[in-house]
Amino acid sequence: MWGGTGVTVISSENSRNPKIAATSNGGAIIFFEYGWVNYDYYIMILDNNGNKKLSDEGTHIGSYDGRHDLIADGLDGAIITWDYDYEIYVNRINSSGSKLWSTNGIVVCEAGTKKYMRSEEHTSELQSHSFISYAVF
């Protein structure tokens, strides 16, 4: 689809743990960690030919402190979740890479006791709705 060897999204050893969601037009949204000691989250959007739609580094989403996840929203965007400072955040990204719900994300679960996000599920019957579940430790 994108050549025999695929396409390079980020060519740095400092990027890791990509989460990928397909878009309806054959493209992809990739949510990944980037950094050396302290990590940040970034997204990259590829069109149906594998071309980057954002800058070479992607779009910065937030700081890293734990797990992250991504799921297609059914409208060529994605719902993303991540942990930071014992809080769980969510945001929605459109097909242009814009943050739709908040510049810094919406806090789903506030700090207090240590929390770990376990999973995120999307129900296609309710377009653009996601359910986020997490365990509190």
mmCIF file of N, CA and C in Angstrom:
data_model
loop_
_atom_site.group_PDB
_atom_site.id
_atom_site.type_symbol
_atom_site.label_atom_id
_atom_site.label_comp_id
_atom_site.label_asym_id
_atom_site.label_seq_id
_atom_site.Cartn_x
_atom_site.Cartn_y
_atom_site.Cartn_z
ATOM 1 N N MET A 1 0.820 -1.190 0.000
ATOM 2 C CA MET A 1 0.000 0.000 0.000
ATOM 3 C C MET A 1 0.869 1.261 0.000
ATOM 4 N N TRP A 2 1.875 1.321 0.841
ATOM 5 C CA TRP A 2 2.751 2.483 0.912
ATOM 6 C C TRP A 2 4.170 2.097 0.532
ATOM 7 N N GLY A 3 4.321 1.309 -0.494
ATOM 8 C CA GLY A 3 5.637 0.854 -0.917
ATOM 9 C C GLY A 3 5.994 -0.449 -0.232
ATOM 10 N N GLY A 4 6.997 -1.113 -0.768
ATOM 11 C CA GLY A 4 7.391 -2.415 -0.256
ATOM 12 C C GLY A 4 7.922 -2.396 1.161
ATOM 13 N N THR A 5 8.482 -1.277 1.593
ATOM 14 C CA THR A 5 9.058 -1.204 2.938
ATOM 15 C C THR A 5 8.270 -0.292 3.873
ATOM 16 N N GLY A 6 7.117 0.219 3.425
ATOM 17 C CA GLY A 6 6.330 1.120 4.254
ATOM 18 C C GLY A 6 6.883 2.534 4.221
ATOM 19 N N VAL A 7 6.506 3.352 5.168
ATOM 20 C CA VAL A 7 6.989 4.727 5.264
ATOM 21 C C VAL A 7 7.571 4.959 6.656
ATOM 22 N N THR A 8 8.559 5.825 6.730
ATOM 23 C CA THR A 8 9.145 6.202 8.011
ATOM 24 C C THR A 8 8.316 7.326 8.608
ATOM 25 N N VAL A 9 7.800 7.106 9.798
ATOM 26 C CA VAL A 9 6.996 8.123 10.466
ATOM 27 C C VAL A 9 7.914 9.052 11.253
ATOM 28 N N ILE A 10 8.732 8.497 12.115
ATOM 29 C CA ILE A 10 9.722 9.240 12.890
ATOM 30 C C ILE A 10 11.011 8.431 12.835
ATOM 31 N N SER A 11 12.099 9.065 12.485
ATOM 32 C CA SER A 11 13.366 8.323 12.351
ATOM 33 C C SER A 11 14.294 8.600 13.518
ATOM 34 N N SER A 12 13.786 8.461 14.715
ATOM 35 C CA SER A 12 14.581 8.707 15.913
ATOM 36 C C SER A 12 14.473 7.512 16.846
ATOM 37 N N GLU A 13 15.595 7.161 17.459
ATOM 38 C CA GLU A 13 15.566 6.093 18.459
ATOM 39 C C GLU A 13 14.863 6.539 19.728
ATOM 40 N N ASN A 14 14.529 7.837 19.819
ATOM 41 C CA ASN A 14 13.869 8.368 21.012
ATOM 42 C C ASN A 14 12.347 8.306 20.931
ATOM 43 N N SER A 15 11.801 7.719 19.872
ATOM 44 C CA SER A 15 10.351 7.553 19.789
ATOM 45 C C SER A 15 10.014 6.086 20.049
ATOM 46 N N ARG A 16 8.864 5.861 20.686
ATOM 47 C CA ARG A 16 8.509 4.488 21.027
ATOM 48 C C ARG A 16 7.007 4.368 21.271
ATOM 49 N N ASN A 17 6.548 3.118 21.392
ATOM 50 C CA ASN A 17 5.183 2.755 21.744
ATOM 51 C C ASN A 17 4.112 3.421 20.882
ATOM 52 N N PRO A 18 4.170 3.243 19.559
ATOM 53 C CA PRO A 18 3.134 3.846 18.716
ATOM 54 C C PRO A 18 1.793 3.130 18.855
ATOM 55 N N LYS A 19 0.741 3.904 18.813
ATOM 56 C CA LYS A 19 -0.639 3.401 18.748
ATOM 57 C C LYS A 19 -1.182 3.935 17.425
ATOM 58 N N ILE A 20 -1.830 3.082 16.637
ATOM 59 C CA ILE A 20 -2.229 3.460 15.288
ATOM 60 C C ILE A 20 -3.727 3.212 15.082
ATOM 61 N N ALA A 21 -4.396 4.183 14.439
ATOM 62 C CA ALA A 21 -5.798 4.044 14.058
ATOM 63 C C ALA A 21 -5.928 4.376 12.579
ATOM 64 N N ALA A 22 -6.660 3.551 11.842
ATOM 65 C CA ALA A 22 -6.888 3.784 10.423
ATOM 66 C C ALA A 22 -7.988 4.820 10.229
ATOM 67 N N THR A 23 -7.866 5.620 9.163
ATOM 68 C CA THR A 23 -8.920 6.546 8.778
ATOM 69 C C THR A 23 -9.702 5.938 7.624
ATOM 70 N N SER A 24 -10.895 6.441 7.370
ATOM 71 C CA SER A 24 -11.744 5.856 6.334
ATOM 72 C C SER A 24 -11.200 6.066 4.928
ATOM 73 N N ASN A 25 -10.303 7.023 4.742
ATOM 74 C CA ASN A 25 -9.745 7.285 3.417
ATOM 75 C C ASN A 25 -8.424 6.560 3.173
ATOM 76 N N GLY A 26 -8.067 5.617 4.044
ATOM 77 C CA GLY A 26 -6.848 4.842 3.850
ATOM 78 C C GLY A 26 -5.620 5.424 4.523
ATOM 79 N N GLY A 27 -5.783 6.491 5.276
ATOM 80 C CA GLY A 27 -4.672 7.082 6.008
ATOM 81 C C GLY A 27 -4.558 6.494 7.399
ATOM 82 N N ALA A 28 -3.778 7.156 8.244
ATOM 83 C CA ALA A 28 -3.576 6.660 9.608
ATOM 84 C C ALA A 28 -3.257 7.812 10.546
ATOM 85 N N ILE A 29 -3.645 7.647 11.795
ATOM 86 C CA ILE A 29 -3.248 8.549 12.877
ATOM 87 C C ILE A 29 -2.404 7.737 13.835
ATOM 88 N N ILE A 30 -1.212 8.236 14.143
ATOM 89 C CA ILE A 30 -0.275 7.535 15.017
ATOM 90 C C ILE A 30 -0.044 8.387 16.254
ATOM 91 N N PHE A 31 -0.186 7.788 17.424
ATOM 92 C CA PHE A 31 -0.007 8.441 18.723
ATOM 93 C C PHE A 31 1.190 7.768 19.374
ATOM 94 N N PHE A 32 2.245 8.518 19.697
ATOM 95 C CA PHE A 32 3.474 7.900 20.180
ATOM 96 C C PHE A 32 4.166 8.740 21.241
ATOM 97 N N GLU A 33 5.086 8.080 21.962
ATOM 98 C CA GLU A 33 5.931 8.739 22.961
ATOM 99 C C GLU A 33 7.220 9.174 22.284
ATOM 100 N N TYR A 34 7.755 10.313 22.726
ATOM 101 C CA TYR A 34 9.019 10.788 22.168
ATOM 102 C C TYR A 34 9.817 11.445 23.287
ATOM 103 N N GLY A 35 11.093 11.115 23.383
ATOM 104 C CA GLY A 35 11.963 11.723 24.372
ATOM 105 C C GLY A 35 13.070 10.776 24.772
ATOM 106 N N TRP A 36 13.899 11.216 25.679
ATOM 107 C CA TRP A 36 15.006 10.393 26.149
ATOM 108 C C TRP A 36 14.782 9.988 27.594
ATOM 109 N N VAL A 37 14.815 10.929 28.519
ATOM 110 C CA VAL A 37 14.556 10.644 29.927
ATOM 111 C C VAL A 37 13.106 11.014 30.253
ATOM 112 N N ASN A 38 12.698 12.205 29.882
ATOM 113 C CA ASN A 38 11.317 12.648 30.044
ATOM 114 C C ASN A 38 10.629 12.542 28.691
ATOM 115 N N TYR A 39 9.470 11.921 28.667
ATOM 116 C CA TYR A 39 8.756 11.698 27.416
ATOM 117 C C TYR A 39 7.587 12.650 27.270
ATOM 118 N N ASP A 40 7.272 12.952 26.025
ATOM 119 C CA ASP A 40 6.069 13.684 25.662
ATOM 120 C C ASP A 40 5.302 12.846 24.657
ATOM 121 N N TYR A 41 4.024 13.174 24.492
ATOM 122 C CA TYR A 41 3.190 12.490 23.511
ATOM 123 C C TYR A 41 3.044 13.354 22.265
ATOM 124 N N TYR A 42 3.062 12.700 21.113
ATOM 125 C CA TYR A 42 2.874 13.364 19.831
ATOM 126 C C TYR A 42 1.925 12.541 18.973
ATOM 127 N N ILE A 43 1.296 13.203 18.004
ATOM 128 C CA ILE A 43 0.547 12.483 16.987
ATOM 129 C C ILE A 43 1.139 12.810 15.624
ATOM 130 N N MET A 44 1.001 11.869 14.720
ATOM 131 C CA MET A 44 1.362 12.066 13.319
ATOM 132 C C MET A 44 0.192 11.565 12.504
ATOM 133 N N ILE A 45 -0.151 12.286 11.452
ATOM 134 C CA ILE A 45 -1.237 11.873 10.568
ATOM 135 C C ILE A 45 -0.657 11.643 9.176
ATOM 136 N N LEU A 46 -1.000 10.491 8.601
ATOM 137 C CA LEU A 46 -0.577 10.143 7.252
ATOM 138 C C LEU A 46 -1.793 10.093 6.346
ATOM 139 N N ASP A 47 -1.651 10.581 5.103
ATOM 140 C CA ASP A 47 -2.757 10.477 4.154
ATOM 141 C C ASP A 47 -2.765 9.091 3.521
ATOM 142 N N ASN A 48 -3.648 8.858 2.569
ATOM 143 C CA ASN A 48 -3.787 7.523 1.989
ATOM 144 C C ASN A 48 -2.581 7.088 1.153
ATOM 145 N N ASN A 49 -1.673 8.012 0.857
ATOM 146 C CA ASN A 49 -0.437 7.666 0.145
ATOM 147 C C ASN A 49 0.752 7.533 1.090
ATOM 148 N N GLY A 50 0.528 7.691 2.387
ATOM 149 C CA GLY A 50 1.602 7.586 3.368
ATOM 150 C C GLY A 50 2.374 8.880 3.578
ATOM 151 N N ASN A 51 1.872 9.994 3.036
ATOM 152 C CA ASN A 51 2.526 11.292 3.213
ATOM 153 C C ASN A 51 2.123 11.915 4.536
ATOM 154 N N LYS A 52 3.076 12.564 5.195
ATOM 155 C CA LYS A 52 2.804 13.238 6.463
ATOM 156 C C LYS A 52 1.945 14.473 6.224
ATOM 157 N N LYS A 53 0.900 14.618 7.026
ATOM 158 C CA LYS A 53 0.023 15.780 6.926
ATOM 159 C C LYS A 53 0.402 16.857 7.938
ATOM 160 N N LEU A 54 1.304 16.533 8.865
ATOM 161 C CA LEU A 54 1.745 17.477 9.886
ATOM 162 C C LEU A 54 3.240 17.742 9.712
ATOM 163 N N SER A 55 3.845 18.480 10.616
ATOM 164 C CA SER A 55 5.290 18.706 10.559
ATOM 165 C C SER A 55 6.020 17.373 10.706
ATOM 166 N N ASP A 56 7.303 17.355 10.397
ATOM 167 C CA ASP A 56 8.086 16.118 10.476
ATOM 168 C C ASP A 56 8.097 15.514 11.872
ATOM 169 N N GLU A 57 7.947 16.334 12.908
ATOM 170 C CA GLU A 57 7.945 15.846 14.290
ATOM 171 C C GLU A 57 6.560 15.459 14.766
ATOM 172 N N GLY A 58 5.521 15.866 14.054
ATOM 173 C CA GLY A 58 4.159 15.630 14.504
ATOM 174 C C GLY A 58 3.658 16.783 15.348
ATOM 175 N N THR A 59 2.526 16.590 15.986
ATOM 176 C CA THR A 59 1.917 17.607 16.840
ATOM 177 C C THR A 59 2.028 17.165 18.296
ATOM 178 N N HIS A 60 2.540 18.065 19.142
ATOM 179 C CA HIS A 60 2.694 17.780 20.568
ATOM 180 C C HIS A 60 1.323 17.710 21.225
ATOM 181 N N ILE A 61 1.109 16.670 22.027
ATOM 182 C CA ILE A 61 -0.158 16.482 22.726
ATOM 183 C C ILE A 61 -0.028 16.790 24.210
ATOM 184 N N GLY A 62 0.989 16.266 24.861
ATOM 185 C CA GLY A 62 1.145 16.486 26.292
ATOM 186 C C GLY A 62 2.338 15.730 26.831
ATOM 187 N N SER A 63 2.533 15.834 28.123
ATOM 188 C CA SER A 63 3.659 15.166 28.776
ATOM 189 C C SER A 63 3.302 13.733 29.135
ATOM 190 N N TYR A 64 4.318 12.901 29.222
ATOM 191 C CA TYR A 64 4.172 11.468 29.437
ATOM 192 C C TYR A 64 4.419 11.117 30.886
ATOM 193 N N ASP A 65 3.572 10.235 31.407
ATOM 194 C CA ASP A 65 3.779 9.771 32.767
ATOM 195 C C ASP A 65 3.323 8.330 32.931
ATOM 196 N N GLY A 66 2.761 7.751 31.917
ATOM 197 C CA GLY A 66 2.236 6.399 32.056
ATOM 198 C C GLY A 66 1.786 5.846 30.727
ATOM 199 N N ARG A 67 0.596 5.312 30.695
ATOM 200 C CA ARG A 67 0.071 4.671 29.496
ATOM 201 C C ARG A 67 -0.624 5.685 28.584
ATOM 202 N N HIS A 68 -0.813 5.263 27.333
ATOM 203 C CA HIS A 68 -1.579 6.059 26.392
ATOM 204 C C HIS A 68 -2.323 5.128 25.442
ATOM 205 N N ASP A 69 -3.380 5.659 24.841
ATOM 206 C CA ASP A 69 -4.152 4.846 23.913
ATOM 207 C C ASP A 69 -4.827 5.757 22.896
ATOM 208 N N LEU A 70 -5.299 5.146 21.816
ATOM 209 C CA LEU A 70 -5.914 5.872 20.715
ATOM 210 C C LEU A 70 -6.934 4.960 20.058
ATOM 211 N N ILE A 71 -8.030 5.536 19.630
ATOM 212 C CA ILE A 71 -9.030 4.771 18.889
ATOM 213 C C ILE A 71 -9.669 5.701 17.859
ATOM 214 N N ALA A 72 -9.931 5.171 16.653
ATOM 215 C CA ALA A 72 -10.571 5.962 15.607
ATOM 216 C C ALA A 72 -11.946 6.420 16.082
ATOM 217 N N ASP A 73 -12.339 7.640 15.685
ATOM 218 C CA ASP A 73 -13.634 8.166 16.114
ATOM 219 C C ASP A 73 -14.730 7.983 15.072
ATOM 220 N N GLY A 74 -14.417 7.366 13.935
ATOM 221 C CA GLY A 74 -15.409 7.154 12.884
ATOM 222 C C GLY A 74 -15.596 8.341 11.970
ATOM 223 N N LEU A 75 -14.880 9.434 12.239
ATOM 224 C CA LEU A 75 -14.981 10.652 11.437
ATOM 225 C C LEU A 75 -13.601 11.090 10.939
ATOM 226 N N ASP A 76 -12.706 10.140 10.721
ATOM 227 C CA ASP A 76 -11.330 10.365 10.277
ATOM 228 C C ASP A 76 -10.473 11.090 11.298
ATOM 229 N N GLY A 77 -10.890 11.073 12.541
ATOM 230 C CA GLY A 77 -10.104 11.591 13.647
ATOM 231 C C GLY A 77 -9.897 10.481 14.655
ATOM 232 N N ALA A 78 -9.532 10.853 15.882
ATOM 233 C CA ALA A 78 -9.293 9.844 16.908
ATOM 234 C C ALA A 78 -9.577 10.424 18.284
ATOM 235 N N ILE A 79 -9.912 9.519 19.204
ATOM 236 C CA ILE A 79 -10.008 9.839 20.623
ATOM 237 C C ILE A 79 -8.707 9.321 21.234
ATOM 238 N N ILE A 80 -8.009 10.184 21.978
ATOM 239 C CA ILE A 80 -6.746 9.791 22.587
ATOM 240 C C ILE A 80 -6.843 9.942 24.099
ATOM 241 N N THR A 81 -6.172 9.038 24.809
ATOM 242 C CA THR A 81 -6.117 9.102 26.265
ATOM 243 C C THR A 81 -4.673 8.920 26.706
ATOM 244 N N TRP A 82 -4.307 9.554 27.818
ATOM 245 C CA TRP A 82 -2.952 9.415 28.348
ATOM 246 C C TRP A 82 -2.936 9.725 29.835
ATOM 247 N N ASP A 83 -1.907 9.218 30.505
ATOM 248 C CA ASP A 83 -1.685 9.478 31.922
ATOM 249 C C ASP A 83 -0.634 10.574 32.068
ATOM 250 N N TYR A 84 -0.849 11.442 33.031
ATOM 251 C CA TYR A 84 0.180 12.400 33.407
ATOM 252 C C TYR A 84 -0.041 12.794 34.855
ATOM 253 N N ASP A 85 1.002 12.675 35.661
ATOM 254 C CA ASP A 85 0.981 13.088 37.066
ATOM 255 C C ASP A 85 -0.204 12.467 37.807
ATOM 256 N N TYR A 86 -0.407 11.168 37.589
ATOM 257 C CA TYR A 86 -1.466 10.390 38.237
ATOM 258 C C TYR A 86 -2.868 10.851 37.861
ATOM 259 N N GLU A 87 -3.004 11.525 36.743
ATOM 260 C CA GLU A 87 -4.313 11.894 36.220
ATOM 261 C C GLU A 87 -4.467 11.291 34.831
ATOM 262 N N ILE A 88 -5.708 11.051 34.428
ATOM 263 C CA ILE A 88 -5.988 10.513 33.103
ATOM 264 C C ILE A 88 -6.652 11.610 32.286
ATOM 265 N N TYR A 89 -6.133 11.824 31.074
ATOM 266 C CA TYR A 89 -6.625 12.865 30.182
ATOM 267 C C TYR A 89 -7.206 12.248 28.917
ATOM 268 N N VAL A 90 -8.115 12.995 28.282
ATOM 269 C CA VAL A 90 -8.691 12.581 27.008
ATOM 270 C C VAL A 90 -8.787 13.810 26.104
ATOM 271 N N ASN A 91 -8.673 13.575 24.809
ATOM 272 C CA ASN A 91 -8.894 14.629 23.835
ATOM 273 C C ASN A 91 -9.320 13.981 22.535
ATOM 274 N N ARG A 92 -9.868 14.779 21.675
ATOM 275 C CA ARG A 92 -10.244 14.310 20.344
ATOM 276 C C ARG A 92 -9.433 15.090 19.328
ATOM 277 N N ILE A 93 -8.882 14.363 18.359
ATOM 278 C CA ILE A 93 -8.057 14.939 17.303
ATOM 279 C C ILE A 93 -8.811 14.794 15.987
ATOM 280 N N ASN A 94 -8.874 15.867 15.180
ATOM 281 C CA ASN A 94 -9.523 15.729 13.886
ATOM 282 C C ASN A 94 -8.505 15.316 12.816
ATOM 283 N N SER A 95 -8.955 15.190 11.585
ATOM 284 C CA SER A 95 -8.091 14.698 10.508
ATOM 285 C C SER A 95 -6.981 15.673 10.129
ATOM 286 N N SER A 96 -7.052 16.899 10.630
ATOM 287 C CA SER A 96 -5.983 17.883 10.394
ATOM 288 C C SER A 96 -5.000 17.959 11.551
ATOM 289 N N GLY A 97 -5.244 17.189 12.613
ATOM 290 C CA GLY A 97 -4.356 17.187 13.772
ATOM 291 C C GLY A 97 -4.716 18.202 14.835
ATOM 292 N N SER A 98 -5.854 18.878 14.686
ATOM 293 C CA SER A 98 -6.276 19.872 15.677
ATOM 294 C C SER A 98 -6.900 19.185 16.885
ATOM 295 N N LYS A 99 -6.630 19.745 18.063
ATOM 296 C CA LYS A 99 -7.231 19.261 19.305
ATOM 297 C C LYS A 99 -8.622 19.875 19.403
ATOM 298 N N LEU A 100 -9.659 19.046 19.470
ATOM 299 C CA LEU A 100 -11.023 19.540 19.402
ATOM 300 C C LEU A 100 -11.656 19.846 20.752
ATOM 301 N N TRP A 101 -11.276 19.153 21.805
ATOM 302 C CA TRP A 101 -11.964 19.313 23.070
ATOM 303 C C TRP A 101 -11.285 20.284 24.022
ATOM 304 N N SER A 102 -9.991 20.396 23.951
ATOM 305 C CA SER A 102 -9.267 21.280 24.858
ATOM 306 C C SER A 102 -7.820 21.331 24.416
ATOM 307 N N THR A 103 -7.162 22.433 24.644
ATOM 308 C CA THR A 103 -5.750 22.543 24.287
ATOM 309 C C THR A 103 -4.909 21.534 25.047
ATOM 310 N N ASN A 104 -5.194 21.352 26.337
ATOM 311 C CA ASN A 104 -4.397 20.465 27.185
ATOM 312 C C ASN A 104 -5.082 19.150 27.517
ATOM 313 N N GLY A 105 -6.221 18.887 26.928
ATOM 314 C CA GLY A 105 -6.963 17.676 27.240
ATOM 315 C C GLY A 105 -7.931 17.896 28.388
ATOM 316 N N ILE A 106 -8.856 16.976 28.542
ATOM 317 C CA ILE A 106 -9.849 17.024 29.611
ATOM 318 C C ILE A 106 -9.469 15.971 30.645
ATOM 319 N N VAL A 107 -9.462 16.358 31.910
ATOM 320 C CA VAL A 107 -9.140 15.412 32.983
ATOM 321 C C VAL A 107 -10.331 14.477 33.187
ATOM 322 N N VAL A 108 -10.094 13.191 33.032
ATOM 323 C CA VAL A 108 -11.119 12.177 33.245
ATOM 324 C C VAL A 108 -11.097 11.716 34.690
ATOM 325 N N CYS A 109 -9.907 11.569 35.237
ATOM 326 C CA CYS A 109 -9.739 11.099 36.599
ATOM 327 C C CYS A 109 -8.649 11.931 37.261
ATOM 328 N N GLU A 110 -9.000 12.640 38.311
ATOM 329 C CA GLU A 110 -8.055 13.532 38.979
ATOM 330 C C GLU A 110 -7.098 12.778 39.884
ATOM 331 N N ALA A 111 -5.973 13.431 40.160
ATOM 332 C CA ALA A 111 -4.958 12.848 41.044
ATOM 333 C C ALA A 111 -5.511 12.662 42.445
ATOM 334 N N GLY A 112 -4.888 11.826 43.171
ATOM 335 C CA GLY A 112 -5.264 11.528 44.556
ATOM 336 C C GLY A 112 -4.513 10.290 44.950
ATOM 337 N N THR A 113 -5.049 9.155 44.551
ATOM 338 C CA THR A 113 -4.307 7.916 44.698
ATOM 339 C C THR A 113 -3.766 7.552 43.329
ATOM 340 N N LYS A 114 -2.790 6.701 43.281
ATOM 341 C CA LYS A 114 -2.167 6.332 42.017
ATOM 342 C C LYS A 114 -3.187 5.641 41.117
ATOM 343 N N LYS A 115 -3.246 6.057 39.852
ATOM 344 C CA LYS A 115 -4.211 5.506 38.909
ATOM 345 C C LYS A 115 -3.498 5.014 37.662
ATOM 346 N N TYR A 116 -3.998 3.951 37.087
ATOM 347 C CA TYR A 116 -3.469 3.431 35.838
ATOM 348 C C TYR A 116 -4.611 3.203 34.872
ATOM 349 N N MET A 117 -4.476 3.736 33.679
ATOM 350 C CA MET A 117 -5.481 3.500 32.661
ATOM 351 C C MET A 117 -5.337 2.071 32.156
ATOM 352 N N ARG A 118 -6.434 1.364 32.029
ATOM 353 C CA ARG A 118 -6.405 -0.018 31.581
ATOM 354 C C ARG A 118 -6.788 -0.160 30.116
ATOM 355 N N SER A 119 -7.861 0.482 29.677
ATOM 356 C CA SER A 119 -8.290 0.295 28.294
ATOM 357 C C SER A 119 -9.247 1.395 27.882
ATOM 358 N N GLU A 120 -9.469 1.477 26.586
ATOM 359 C CA GLU A 120 -10.449 2.391 26.028
ATOM 360 C C GLU A 120 -11.211 1.636 24.959
ATOM 361 N N GLU A 121 -12.504 1.784 24.914
ATOM 362 C CA GLU A 121 -13.330 1.084 23.939
ATOM 363 C C GLU A 121 -14.182 2.093 23.188
ATOM 364 N N HIS A 122 -14.413 1.833 21.920
ATOM 365 C CA HIS A 122 -15.247 2.679 21.080
ATOM 366 C C HIS A 122 -16.414 1.856 20.574
ATOM 367 N N THR A 123 -17.611 2.381 20.670
ATOM 368 C CA THR A 123 -18.774 1.653 20.177
ATOM 369 C C THR A 123 -19.242 2.281 18.877
ATOM 370 N N SER A 124 -19.239 1.511 17.803
ATOM 371 C CA SER A 124 -19.606 2.045 16.499
ATOM 372 C C SER A 124 -21.092 2.356 16.404
ATOM 373 N N GLU A 125 -21.926 1.756 17.239
ATOM 374 C CA GLU A 125 -23.351 2.051 17.214
ATOM 375 C C GLU A 125 -23.630 3.489 17.664
ATOM 376 N N LEU A 126 -22.767 4.001 18.506
ATOM 377 C CA LEU A 126 -22.896 5.377 18.986
ATOM 378 C C LEU A 126 -21.728 6.172 18.434
ATOM 379 N N GLN A 127 -21.828 6.592 17.174
ATOM 380 C CA GLN A 127 -20.706 7.238 16.501
ATOM 381 C C GLN A 127 -20.183 8.408 17.337
ATOM 382 N N SER A 128 -18.879 8.470 17.439
ATOM 383 C CA SER A 128 -18.153 9.518 18.160
ATOM 384 C C SER A 128 -18.285 9.430 19.674
ATOM 385 N N HIS A 129 -18.635 8.265 20.203
ATOM 386 C CA HIS A 129 -18.664 8.061 21.649
ATOM 387 C C HIS A 129 -17.611 7.025 22.022
ATOM 388 N N SER A 130 -16.914 7.274 23.092
ATOM 389 C CA SER A 130 -15.934 6.320 23.599
ATOM 390 C C SER A 130 -16.174 6.107 25.079
ATOM 391 N N PHE A 131 -15.789 4.933 25.534
ATOM 392 C CA PHE A 131 -15.862 4.623 26.949
ATOM 393 C C PHE A 131 -14.451 4.373 27.447
ATOM 394 N N ILE A 132 -14.081 5.025 28.509
ATOM 395 C CA ILE A 132 -12.758 4.878 29.075
ATOM 396 C C ILE A 132 -12.891 4.174 30.410
ATOM 397 N N SER A 133 -12.160 3.090 30.555
ATOM 398 C CA SER A 133 -12.174 2.397 31.837
ATOM 399 C C SER A 133 -10.773 2.402 32.410
ATOM 400 N N TYR A 134 -10.687 2.433 33.734
ATOM 401 C CA TYR A 134 -9.388 2.464 34.394
ATOM 402 C C TYR A 134 -9.526 1.818 35.757
ATOM 403 N N ALA A 135 -8.404 1.394 36.278
ATOM 404 C CA ALA A 135 -8.365 0.811 37.617
ATOM 405 C C ALA A 135 -7.647 1.782 38.548
ATOM 406 N N VAL A 136 -8.088 1.842 39.788
ATOM 407 C CA VAL A 136 -7.462 2.721 40.777
ATOM 408 C C VAL A 136 -6.689 1.849 41.752
ATOM 409 N N PHE A 137 -5.414 2.177 41.919
ATOM 410 C CA PHE A 137 -4.546 1.438 42.849
ATOM 411 C C PHE A 137 -4.095 2.361 43.963
#
